[in-house]
Amino acid sequence: RIVRDGNGHVERIVEHKDADAELRKICEVNTGIITAMASDLTRWLAQLSNNNAQGEYYLTDVIGMAVAEGTPVRTHTCPEPIEAEGVNNRMQQAVIERAYQRRLAERLMSEGVTVIDADRIDIRGQVSCGQDVVIDVGVILEGNVTLEDGVKIGAYSVVRNTHIGAGSEIKPHTVIDGAVIEARVSIGPFARIRPDTTVKTGAAIGNFVEVKKSVVGEGSKAGHLAYLGDAVIGRNVNIGAGTITCNYDGANKHQTVLQDDVFVGSDTQLVAPVTVGEGATIGAGTTVTQDVPNGVLVVSRVRQKHIEGWQRPTKQKKQEGSQ
């Protein structure tokens, strides 16, 4: 307890076990933080004694020594008790972290950001937000993140070192790392945008689509279940479900180029390096291994066969007692 005289000046600090019932009524306590001149501390520390209830050397005894010498003692009161909390275990660490995170969330809200639940957001870096930004529950923002006007971040998404343009929506459970997302882009849910990716204005990346080190052009769409790696995709390109760029040959990465207005059917493999010309159409189930000219239809499929009288294999029933 911090004991003061009748004029409110600090006299000494008394440890709990050494305080009597009257002193224990005092509600002003020392947090353990003391600043003083090194020369004064050296002198006072040499005078410490362990003649007390715990047989310990109390650093706080230097306060009484300072008062006895006429050295002024001033106190600073923490505006919030949480600022003086100690951390001795993981539970206490979690309490302090959550208080810090809430403070960061409140700062965003004071700047006009809608944070759906201030107790369910983690900010682990520098975040800059425009007007009318909405951040749902469970979102993690890491590194340097910029969210322009009207951006919406869906629940349980992770955004790291990324710039997101005005009016873009990141749907729930999306991970974006080291990317540039331009204006009015839709991404997710359950999408992954990896480093060195740029998604241009008005593009859409759907659920279970992974994009790595690629440019997705204006108005282009990859609706679902696709992998686009080391690709340059032009404007208004449609990527069908199950499409993958085969960019790795086991030793090196190669680039796939899809020019403007290309239509890629479902379950297509683009074996890089390969370029598909403007306006070309890739039929579903095609494996593209050569450059494709502008405006053509490409189809490569095994011819469909019908086998009459074919019987599907059936499991034989086990006899009783057999192993």
Short mmCIF file of the C-alpha atoms (twelve columns), coordinates in Angstrom:
data_MODEL
# 
_entry.id   MODEL 
# 
loop_
_atom_site.group_PDB 
_atom_site.id 
_atom_site.type_symbol 
_atom_site.label_atom_id 
_atom_site.label_alt_id 
_atom_site.label_comp_id 
_atom_site.label_asym_id 
_atom_site.label_seq_id 
_atom_site.Cartn_x 
_atom_site.Cartn_y 
_atom_site.Cartn_z 
_atom_site.pdbx_PDB_model_num 
ATOM 1   C CA . ARG A 1   0.000   0.000   0.000   1 
ATOM 2   C CA . ILE A 2   1.094   3.575   -0.652  1 
ATOM 3   C CA . VAL A 3   0.985   5.367   2.673   1 
ATOM 4   C CA . ARG A 4   0.559   9.164   2.606   1 
ATOM 5   C CA . ASP A 5   0.711   11.813  5.313   1 
ATOM 6   C CA . GLY A 6   -2.041  14.253  6.237   1 
ATOM 7   C CA . ASN A 7   -1.052  16.520  3.352   1 
ATOM 8   C CA . GLY A 8   -1.225  13.695  0.807   1 
ATOM 9   C CA . HIS A 9   2.538   13.343  0.410   1 
ATOM 10  C CA . VAL A 10  3.953   9.835   0.031   1 
ATOM 11  C CA . GLU A 11  5.607   8.530   3.202   1 
ATOM 12  C CA . ARG A 12  6.403   4.912   2.402   1 
ATOM 13  C CA . ILE A 13  5.204   1.709   0.734   1 
ATOM 14  C CA . VAL A 14  4.125   -1.207  2.925   1 
ATOM 15  C CA . GLU A 15  3.923   -4.776  1.644   1 
ATOM 16  C CA . HIS A 16  0.656   -6.617  2.218   1 
ATOM 17  C CA . LYS A 17  2.064   -9.111  4.724   1 
ATOM 18  C CA . ASP A 18  3.640   -6.316  6.755   1 
ATOM 19  C CA . ALA A 19  0.509   -4.149  6.797   1 
ATOM 20  C CA . ASP A 20  -1.915  -4.098  9.716   1 
ATOM 21  C CA . ALA A 21  -5.688  -4.117  9.294   1 
ATOM 22  C CA . GLU A 22  -5.853  -0.326  9.086   1 
ATOM 23  C CA . LEU A 23  -3.192  -0.077  6.372   1 
ATOM 24  C CA . ARG A 24  -4.860  -2.841  4.358   1 
ATOM 25  C CA . LYS A 25  -7.892  -0.573  3.951   1 
ATOM 26  C CA . ILE A 26  -5.784  1.641   1.681   1 
ATOM 27  C CA . CYS A 27  -6.770  1.080   -1.956  1 
ATOM 28  C CA . GLU A 28  -3.803  2.837   -3.585  1 
ATOM 29  C CA . VAL A 29  -1.139  0.250   -4.403  1 
ATOM 30  C CA . ASN A 30  2.271   0.240   -6.006  1 
ATOM 31  C CA . THR A 31  2.499   -1.500  -9.409  1 
ATOM 32  C CA . GLY A 32  6.204   -2.231  -8.988  1 
ATOM 33  C CA . ILE A 33  7.450   0.428   -11.407 1 
ATOM 34  C CA . ILE A 34  9.962   2.839   -9.868  1 
ATOM 35  C CA . THR A 35  12.210  5.389   -11.583 1 
ATOM 36  C CA . ALA A 36  15.062  7.159   -9.826  1 
ATOM 37  C CA . MET A 37  18.589  8.419   -10.342 1 
ATOM 38  C CA . ALA A 38  21.056  5.545   -10.477 1 
ATOM 39  C CA . SER A 39  23.309  7.239   -7.937  1 
ATOM 40  C CA . ASP A 40  20.434  7.503   -5.443  1 
ATOM 41  C CA . LEU A 41  19.344  3.892   -5.993  1 
ATOM 42  C CA . THR A 42  22.898  2.663   -5.458  1 
ATOM 43  C CA . ARG A 43  23.003  4.360   -2.084  1 
ATOM 44  C CA . TRP A 44  19.531  3.237   -0.989  1 
ATOM 45  C CA . LEU A 45  19.928  -0.370  -2.136  1 
ATOM 46  C CA . ALA A 46  23.003  -0.734  0.058   1 
ATOM 47  C CA . GLN A 47  20.818  0.124   3.060   1 
ATOM 48  C CA . LEU A 48  18.067  -2.464  2.410   1 
ATOM 49  C CA . SER A 49  17.317  -4.988  5.125   1 
ATOM 50  C CA . ASN A 50  15.330  -8.218  5.144   1 
ATOM 51  C CA . ASN A 51  13.940  -7.562  8.597   1 
ATOM 52  C CA . ASN A 52  10.302  -8.016  7.620   1 
ATOM 53  C CA . ALA A 53  7.465   -10.551 7.616   1 
ATOM 54  C CA . GLN A 54  8.767   -12.379 4.555   1 
ATOM 55  C CA . GLY A 55  12.494  -12.133 5.217   1 
ATOM 56  C CA . GLU A 56  12.950  -10.497 1.830   1 
ATOM 57  C CA . TYR A 57  14.685  -7.386  0.554   1 
ATOM 58  C CA . TYR A 58  11.906  -5.016  -0.518  1 
ATOM 59  C CA . LEU A 59  12.838  -2.629  -3.300  1 
ATOM 60  C CA . THR A 60  9.862   -0.525  -2.194  1 
ATOM 61  C CA . ASP A 61  11.709  0.352   1.029   1 
ATOM 62  C CA . VAL A 62  13.743  2.873   -0.981  1 
ATOM 63  C CA . ILE A 63  10.659  5.125   -1.031  1 
ATOM 64  C CA . GLY A 64  10.841  5.634   2.720   1 
ATOM 65  C CA . MET A 65  14.576  6.264   2.430   1 
ATOM 66  C CA . ALA A 66  13.974  8.920   -0.222  1 
ATOM 67  C CA . VAL A 67  11.389  10.652  1.972   1 
ATOM 68  C CA . ALA A 68  13.761  10.584  4.932   1 
ATOM 69  C CA . GLU A 69  16.409  12.357  2.841   1 
ATOM 70  C CA . GLY A 70  13.950  14.950  1.604   1 
ATOM 71  C CA . THR A 71  13.913  13.627  -1.970  1 
ATOM 72  C CA . PRO A 72  10.533  14.409  -3.576  1 
ATOM 73  C CA . VAL A 73  8.406   11.327  -4.358  1 
ATOM 74  C CA . ARG A 74  5.722   11.658  -6.991  1 
ATOM 75  C CA . THR A 75  3.187   9.110   -8.140  1 
ATOM 76  C CA . HIS A 76  1.422   8.479   -11.446 1 
ATOM 77  C CA . THR A 77  -1.963  6.790   -11.450 1 
ATOM 78  C CA . CYS A 78  -2.769  4.447   -14.322 1 
ATOM 79  C CA . PRO A 79  -6.058  5.524   -15.908 1 
ATOM 80  C CA . GLU A 80  -6.986  1.878   -16.477 1 
ATOM 81  C CA . PRO A 81  -6.102  -0.961  -14.066 1 
ATOM 82  C CA . ILE A 82  -5.283  -3.264  -16.998 1 
ATOM 83  C CA . GLU A 83  -2.213  -1.104  -17.755 1 
ATOM 84  C CA . ALA A 84  -0.582  -2.258  -14.513 1 
ATOM 85  C CA . GLU A 85  -1.505  -5.935  -14.750 1 
ATOM 86  C CA . GLY A 86  1.374   -8.383  -14.578 1 
ATOM 87  C CA . VAL A 87  1.857   -11.411 -16.840 1 
ATOM 88  C CA . ASN A 88  2.990   -14.552 -15.046 1 
ATOM 89  C CA . ASN A 89  1.243   -17.277 -17.069 1 
ATOM 90  C CA . ARG A 90  -0.536  -17.894 -20.358 1 
ATOM 91  C CA . MET A 91  -3.959  -17.050 -18.935 1 
ATOM 92  C CA . GLN A 92  -2.829  -13.622 -17.812 1 
ATOM 93  C CA . GLN A 93  -1.099  -13.113 -21.138 1 
ATOM 94  C CA . ALA A 94  -4.385  -13.831 -22.924 1 
ATOM 95  C CA . VAL A 95  -6.221  -11.295 -20.757 1 
ATOM 96  C CA . ILE A 96  -3.683  -8.572  -21.572 1 
ATOM 97  C CA . GLU A 97  -3.684  -9.437  -25.282 1 
ATOM 98  C CA . ARG A 98  -7.467  -9.265  -25.480 1 
ATOM 99  C CA . ALA A 99  -7.500  -5.886  -23.712 1 
ATOM 100 C CA . TYR A 100 -4.906  -4.611  -26.193 1 
ATOM 101 C CA . GLN A 101 -6.881  -5.964  -29.153 1 
ATOM 102 C CA . ARG A 102 -10.067 -4.350  -27.920 1 
ATOM 103 C CA . ARG A 103 -8.248  -1.012  -27.709 1 
ATOM 104 C CA . LEU A 104 -7.139  -1.385  -31.341 1 
ATOM 105 C CA . ALA A 105 -10.688 -2.316  -32.383 1 
ATOM 106 C CA . GLU A 106 -12.096 0.718   -30.594 1 
ATOM 107 C CA . ARG A 107 -9.605  2.938   -32.406 1 
ATOM 108 C CA . LEU A 108 -10.863 1.610   -35.742 1 
ATOM 109 C CA . MET A 109 -14.472 2.143   -34.684 1 
ATOM 110 C CA . SER A 110 -13.703 5.718   -33.631 1 
ATOM 111 C CA . GLU A 111 -12.450 6.274   -37.194 1 
ATOM 112 C CA . GLY A 112 -15.750 5.074   -38.672 1 
ATOM 113 C CA . VAL A 113 -15.053 1.369   -39.206 1 
ATOM 114 C CA . THR A 114 -17.858 -1.065  -38.360 1 
ATOM 115 C CA . VAL A 115 -16.309 -3.834  -36.264 1 
ATOM 116 C CA . ILE A 116 -19.070 -6.388  -35.690 1 
ATOM 117 C CA . ASP A 117 -17.587 -7.652  -32.418 1 
ATOM 118 C CA . ALA A 118 -14.677 -5.769  -30.830 1 
ATOM 119 C CA . ASP A 119 -13.795 -8.860  -28.772 1 
ATOM 120 C CA . ARG A 120 -13.390 -11.057 -31.859 1 
ATOM 121 C CA . ILE A 121 -10.801 -9.366  -34.035 1 
ATOM 122 C CA . ASP A 122 -6.999  -9.578  -34.079 1 
ATOM 123 C CA . ILE A 123 -4.823  -6.776  -35.432 1 
ATOM 124 C CA . ARG A 124 -1.167  -7.749  -35.710 1 
ATOM 125 C CA . GLY A 125 0.334   -4.852  -37.585 1 
ATOM 126 C CA . GLN A 126 -0.648  -1.523  -39.127 1 
ATOM 127 C CA . VAL A 127 -4.175  -1.172  -40.507 1 
ATOM 128 C CA . SER A 128 -5.428  1.798   -42.501 1 
ATOM 129 C CA . CYS A 129 -9.146  2.020   -43.304 1 
ATOM 130 C CA . GLY A 130 -11.310 4.286   -45.409 1 
ATOM 131 C CA . GLN A 131 -14.947 5.135   -44.786 1 
ATOM 132 C CA . ASP A 132 -17.760 2.581   -44.346 1 
ATOM 133 C CA . VAL A 133 -15.448 -0.406  -43.926 1 
ATOM 134 C CA . VAL A 134 -17.090 -3.450  -42.296 1 
ATOM 135 C CA . ILE A 135 -15.070 -6.143  -40.504 1 
ATOM 136 C CA . ASP A 136 -16.929 -9.260  -39.351 1 
ATOM 137 C CA . VAL A 137 -16.073 -11.577 -36.455 1 
ATOM 138 C CA . GLY A 138 -12.884 -13.621 -36.195 1 
ATOM 139 C CA . VAL A 139 -10.943 -11.581 -38.762 1 
ATOM 140 C CA . ILE A 140 -7.125  -11.459 -38.475 1 
ATOM 141 C CA . LEU A 141 -5.272  -8.503  -40.014 1 
ATOM 142 C CA . GLU A 142 -1.486  -8.914  -40.167 1 
ATOM 143 C CA . GLY A 143 1.369   -6.716  -41.346 1 
ATOM 144 C CA . ASN A 144 0.542   -3.655  -43.428 1 
ATOM 145 C CA . VAL A 145 -3.101  -3.772  -44.474 1 
ATOM 146 C CA . THR A 146 -5.029  -1.049  -46.311 1 
ATOM 147 C CA . LEU A 147 -8.804  -1.252  -46.686 1 
ATOM 148 C CA . GLU A 148 -10.268 1.441   -48.896 1 
ATOM 149 C CA . ASP A 149 -13.790 2.878   -48.718 1 
ATOM 150 C CA . GLY A 150 -16.646 0.401   -48.523 1 
ATOM 151 C CA . VAL A 151 -14.530 -2.739  -48.161 1 
ATOM 152 C CA . LYS A 152 -16.207 -5.670  -46.412 1 
ATOM 153 C CA . ILE A 153 -14.172 -8.421  -44.756 1 
ATOM 154 C CA . GLY A 154 -16.147 -11.599 -44.040 1 
ATOM 155 C CA . ALA A 155 -15.994 -13.691 -40.906 1 
ATOM 156 C CA . TYR A 156 -12.817 -15.635 -40.052 1 
ATOM 157 C CA . SER A 157 -10.797 -14.255 -42.945 1 
ATOM 158 C CA . VAL A 158 -7.041  -13.609 -42.737 1 
ATOM 159 C CA . VAL A 159 -5.612  -10.600 -44.578 1 
ATOM 160 C CA . ARG A 160 -1.840  -10.111 -44.527 1 
ATOM 161 C CA . ASN A 161 0.267   -7.351  -46.155 1 
ATOM 162 C CA . THR A 162 -2.469  -6.556  -48.649 1 
ATOM 163 C CA . HIS A 163 -4.115  -3.521  -50.249 1 
ATOM 164 C CA . ILE A 164 -7.843  -3.912  -50.932 1 
ATOM 165 C CA . GLY A 165 -9.546  -1.395  -53.195 1 
ATOM 166 C CA . ALA A 166 -12.805 0.458   -52.699 1 
ATOM 167 C CA . GLY A 167 -16.043 -1.511  -52.742 1 
ATOM 168 C CA . SER A 168 -14.397 -4.935  -52.699 1 
ATOM 169 C CA . GLU A 169 -15.882 -7.768  -50.666 1 
ATOM 170 C CA . ILE A 170 -13.841 -10.513 -49.051 1 
ATOM 171 C CA . LYS A 171 -16.229 -13.313 -48.134 1 
ATOM 172 C CA . PRO A 172 -15.852 -15.581 -45.070 1 
ATOM 173 C CA . HIS A 173 -12.907 -17.932 -44.503 1 
ATOM 174 C CA . THR A 174 -10.681 -16.333 -47.144 1 
ATOM 175 C CA . VAL A 175 -6.890  -16.030 -46.814 1 
ATOM 176 C CA . ILE A 176 -5.118  -13.207 -48.664 1 
ATOM 177 C CA . ASP A 177 -1.358  -12.786 -48.353 1 
ATOM 178 C CA . GLY A 178 0.833   -10.188 -50.043 1 
ATOM 179 C CA . ALA A 179 -1.652  -9.238  -52.750 1 
ATOM 180 C CA . VAL A 180 -3.160  -6.199  -54.410 1 
ATOM 181 C CA . ILE A 181 -6.935  -6.355  -54.727 1 
ATOM 182 C CA . GLU A 182 -8.355  -3.543  -56.813 1 
ATOM 183 C CA . ALA A 183 -11.823 -1.958  -56.652 1 
ATOM 184 C CA . ARG A 184 -15.145 -3.826  -56.695 1 
ATOM 185 C CA . VAL A 185 -13.566 -7.257  -56.511 1 
ATOM 186 C CA . SER A 186 -15.341 -10.252 -54.963 1 
ATOM 187 C CA . ILE A 187 -13.240 -12.980 -53.336 1 
ATOM 188 C CA . GLY A 188 -14.336 -16.138 -51.527 1 
ATOM 189 C CA . PRO A 189 -15.672 -17.725 -49.503 1 
ATOM 190 C CA . PHE A 190 -12.877 -20.237 -48.805 1 
ATOM 191 C CA . ALA A 191 -10.483 -18.713 -51.345 1 
ATOM 192 C CA . ARG A 192 -6.716  -18.364 -51.023 1 
ATOM 193 C CA . ILE A 193 -4.805  -15.518 -52.640 1 
ATOM 194 C CA . ARG A 194 -1.065  -16.018 -52.336 1 
ATOM 195 C CA . PRO A 195 1.800   -13.494 -52.611 1 
ATOM 196 C CA . ASP A 196 2.539   -11.430 -55.734 1 
ATOM 197 C CA . THR A 197 -1.036  -11.647 -56.974 1 
ATOM 198 C CA . THR A 198 -2.998  -8.739  -58.415 1 
ATOM 199 C CA . VAL A 199 -6.745  -9.016  -58.891 1 
ATOM 200 C CA . LYS A 200 -7.954  -6.256  -61.179 1 
ATOM 201 C CA . THR A 201 -11.095 -4.156  -60.913 1 
ATOM 202 C CA . GLY A 202 -14.396 -6.005  -61.082 1 
ATOM 203 C CA . ALA A 203 -12.877 -9.491  -61.074 1 
ATOM 204 C CA . ALA A 204 -14.324 -12.360 -59.046 1 
ATOM 205 C CA . ILE A 205 -12.540 -15.230 -57.308 1 
ATOM 206 C CA . GLY A 206 -14.957 -17.811 -55.898 1 
ATOM 207 C CA . ASN A 207 -14.925 -20.583 -53.341 1 
ATOM 208 C CA . PHE A 208 -11.992 -23.007 -53.196 1 
ATOM 209 C CA . VAL A 209 -9.962  -21.085 -55.761 1 
ATOM 210 C CA . GLU A 210 -6.236  -20.612 -55.166 1 
ATOM 211 C CA . VAL A 211 -4.304  -17.894 -56.993 1 
ATOM 212 C CA . LYS A 212 -0.522  -17.577 -56.760 1 
ATOM 213 C CA . LYS A 213 1.838   -15.021 -58.351 1 
ATOM 214 C CA . SER A 214 -0.707  -14.129 -61.012 1 
ATOM 215 C CA . VAL A 215 -2.603  -11.236 -62.526 1 
ATOM 216 C CA . VAL A 216 -6.360  -11.654 -62.883 1 
ATOM 217 C CA . GLY A 217 -7.684  -9.100  -65.363 1 
ATOM 218 C CA . GLU A 218 -10.620 -6.728  -65.143 1 
ATOM 219 C CA . GLY A 219 -13.989 -8.474  -65.063 1 
ATOM 220 C CA . SER A 220 -12.481 -11.960 -65.180 1 
ATOM 221 C CA . LYS A 221 -14.008 -14.746 -63.120 1 
ATOM 222 C CA . ALA A 222 -12.876 -17.990 -61.532 1 
ATOM 223 C CA . GLY A 223 -16.017 -19.195 -59.790 1 
ATOM 224 C CA . HIS A 224 -14.890 -22.289 -57.956 1 
ATOM 225 C CA . LEU A 225 -12.447 -25.154 -57.558 1 
ATOM 226 C CA . ALA A 226 -9.478  -23.853 -59.550 1 
ATOM 227 C CA . TYR A 227 -5.725  -23.323 -59.200 1 
ATOM 228 C CA . LEU A 228 -4.133  -20.399 -61.039 1 
ATOM 229 C CA . GLY A 229 -0.378  -20.179 -60.558 1 
ATOM 230 C CA . ASP A 230 2.138   -18.043 -62.490 1 
ATOM 231 C CA . ALA A 231 -0.615  -16.865 -64.803 1 
ATOM 232 C CA . VAL A 232 -1.401  -13.653 -66.654 1 
ATOM 233 C CA . ILE A 233 -5.125  -13.494 -67.261 1 
ATOM 234 C CA . GLY A 234 -6.632  -10.794 -69.449 1 
ATOM 235 C CA . ARG A 235 -9.983  -9.012  -69.282 1 
ATOM 236 C CA . ASN A 236 -13.345 -10.783 -69.151 1 
ATOM 237 C CA . VAL A 237 -11.893 -14.276 -68.993 1 
ATOM 238 C CA . ASN A 238 -14.033 -17.112 -67.634 1 
ATOM 239 C CA . ILE A 239 -12.257 -19.895 -65.734 1 
ATOM 240 C CA . GLY A 240 -14.377 -23.036 -65.391 1 
ATOM 241 C CA . ALA A 241 -14.536 -25.259 -62.323 1 
ATOM 242 C CA . GLY A 242 -11.671 -27.706 -61.912 1 
ATOM 243 C CA . THR A 243 -9.264  -25.699 -64.099 1 
ATOM 244 C CA . ILE A 244 -5.587  -25.765 -63.167 1 
ATOM 245 C CA . THR A 245 -2.449  -24.195 -64.545 1 
ATOM 246 C CA . CYS A 246 0.265   -26.850 -64.612 1 
ATOM 247 C CA . ASN A 247 3.058   -24.389 -63.883 1 
ATOM 248 C CA . TYR A 248 5.716   -26.637 -62.323 1 
ATOM 249 C CA . ASP A 249 7.729   -29.206 -64.283 1 
ATOM 250 C CA . GLY A 250 9.534   -30.558 -61.237 1 
ATOM 251 C CA . ALA A 251 12.385  -28.091 -61.470 1 
ATOM 252 C CA . ASN A 252 11.121  -24.756 -62.792 1 
ATOM 253 C CA . LYS A 253 7.949   -22.654 -62.817 1 
ATOM 254 C CA . HIS A 254 6.422   -21.606 -66.153 1 
ATOM 255 C CA . GLN A 255 3.836   -19.013 -67.129 1 
ATOM 256 C CA . THR A 256 0.346   -19.389 -68.549 1 
ATOM 257 C CA . VAL A 257 -1.121  -16.479 -70.529 1 
ATOM 258 C CA . LEU A 258 -4.846  -16.185 -71.185 1 
ATOM 259 C CA . GLN A 259 -5.615  -13.188 -73.365 1 
ATOM 260 C CA . ASP A 260 -8.812  -11.121 -73.266 1 
ATOM 261 C CA . ASP A 261 -12.241 -12.794 -73.586 1 
ATOM 262 C CA . VAL A 262 -10.955 -16.362 -73.312 1 
ATOM 263 C CA . PHE A 263 -13.478 -18.949 -72.122 1 
ATOM 264 C CA . VAL A 264 -12.007 -21.932 -70.278 1 
ATOM 265 C CA . GLY A 265 -14.361 -24.867 -69.774 1 
ATOM 266 C CA . SER A 266 -14.479 -27.023 -66.665 1 
ATOM 267 C CA . ASP A 267 -11.812 -29.606 -65.823 1 
ATOM 268 C CA . THR A 268 -9.168  -28.047 -68.062 1 
ATOM 269 C CA . GLN A 269 -5.418  -28.394 -67.627 1 
ATOM 270 C CA . LEU A 270 -3.210  -25.639 -69.029 1 
ATOM 271 C CA . VAL A 271 0.323   -27.042 -69.289 1 
ATOM 272 C CA . ALA A 272 2.748   -24.115 -69.080 1 
ATOM 273 C CA . PRO A 273 4.428   -22.460 -70.798 1 
ATOM 274 C CA . VAL A 274 1.377   -21.829 -72.947 1 
ATOM 275 C CA . THR A 275 -0.555  -18.877 -74.393 1 
ATOM 276 C CA . VAL A 276 -4.253  -18.913 -75.266 1 
ATOM 277 C CA . GLY A 277 -5.176  -16.250 -77.808 1 
ATOM 278 C CA . GLU A 278 -7.864  -13.615 -77.498 1 
ATOM 279 C CA . GLY A 279 -11.433 -14.862 -77.711 1 
ATOM 280 C CA . ALA A 280 -10.475 -18.560 -77.818 1 
ATOM 281 C CA . THR A 281 -12.682 -21.208 -76.214 1 
ATOM 282 C CA . ILE A 282 -11.297 -24.229 -74.375 1 
ATOM 283 C CA . GLY A 283 -13.812 -27.073 -74.234 1 
ATOM 284 C CA . ALA A 284 -14.462 -28.855 -70.957 1 
ATOM 285 C CA . GLY A 285 -12.048 -31.663 -70.134 1 
ATOM 286 C CA . THR A 286 -9.291  -30.364 -72.412 1 
ATOM 287 C CA . THR A 287 -5.555  -30.563 -71.771 1 
ATOM 288 C CA . VAL A 288 -3.835  -27.650 -73.512 1 
ATOM 289 C CA . THR A 289 -0.153  -28.256 -74.281 1 
ATOM 290 C CA . GLN A 290 0.367   -25.901 -77.233 1 
ATOM 291 C CA . ASP A 291 -0.312  -22.224 -77.855 1 
ATOM 292 C CA . VAL A 292 -3.865  -21.535 -79.019 1 
ATOM 293 C CA . PRO A 293 -4.629  -18.978 -81.769 1 
ATOM 294 C CA . ASN A 294 -7.200  -16.213 -81.381 1 
ATOM 295 C CA . GLY A 295 -10.864 -17.081 -81.624 1 
ATOM 296 C CA . VAL A 296 -10.668 -20.879 -82.042 1 
ATOM 297 C CA . LEU A 297 -12.336 -23.729 -80.171 1 
ATOM 298 C CA . VAL A 298 -9.955  -26.258 -78.643 1 
ATOM 299 C CA . VAL A 299 -11.149 -29.725 -77.605 1 
ATOM 300 C CA . SER A 300 -9.008  -32.712 -76.610 1 
ATOM 301 C CA . ARG A 301 -10.914 -35.621 -75.116 1 
ATOM 302 C CA . VAL A 302 -10.865 -39.377 -75.199 1 
ATOM 303 C CA . ARG A 303 -13.717 -40.574 -77.411 1 
ATOM 304 C CA . GLN A 304 -16.685 -41.740 -75.355 1 
ATOM 305 C CA . LYS A 305 -17.442 -45.471 -75.560 1 
ATOM 306 C CA . HIS A 306 -20.522 -47.455 -74.577 1 
ATOM 307 C CA . ILE A 307 -19.932 -51.094 -73.590 1 
ATOM 308 C CA . GLU A 308 -23.079 -53.166 -73.638 1 
ATOM 309 C CA . GLY A 309 -23.600 -55.933 -71.106 1 
ATOM 310 C CA . TRP A 310 -20.804 -54.773 -68.820 1 
ATOM 311 C CA . GLN A 311 -21.241 -55.861 -65.213 1 
ATOM 312 C CA . ARG A 312 -20.004 -53.791 -62.324 1 
ATOM 313 C CA . PRO A 313 -17.803 -55.858 -59.943 1 
ATOM 314 C CA . THR A 314 -19.480 -56.834 -56.681 1 
ATOM 315 C CA . LYS A 315 -17.998 -57.719 -53.338 1 
ATOM 316 C CA . GLN A 316 -18.155 -61.379 -52.327 1 
ATOM 317 C CA . LYS A 317 -19.938 -62.007 -49.041 1 
ATOM 318 C CA . LYS A 318 -17.704 -63.390 -46.335 1 
ATOM 319 C CA . GLN A 319 -18.624 -66.805 -44.978 1 
ATOM 320 C CA . GLU A 320 -19.384 -67.030 -41.291 1 
ATOM 321 C CA . GLY A 321 -16.273 -67.703 -39.231 1 
ATOM 322 C CA . SER A 322 -13.895 -66.640 -41.999 1 
ATOM 323 C CA . GLN A 323 -11.131 -64.139 -41.258 1 
# 
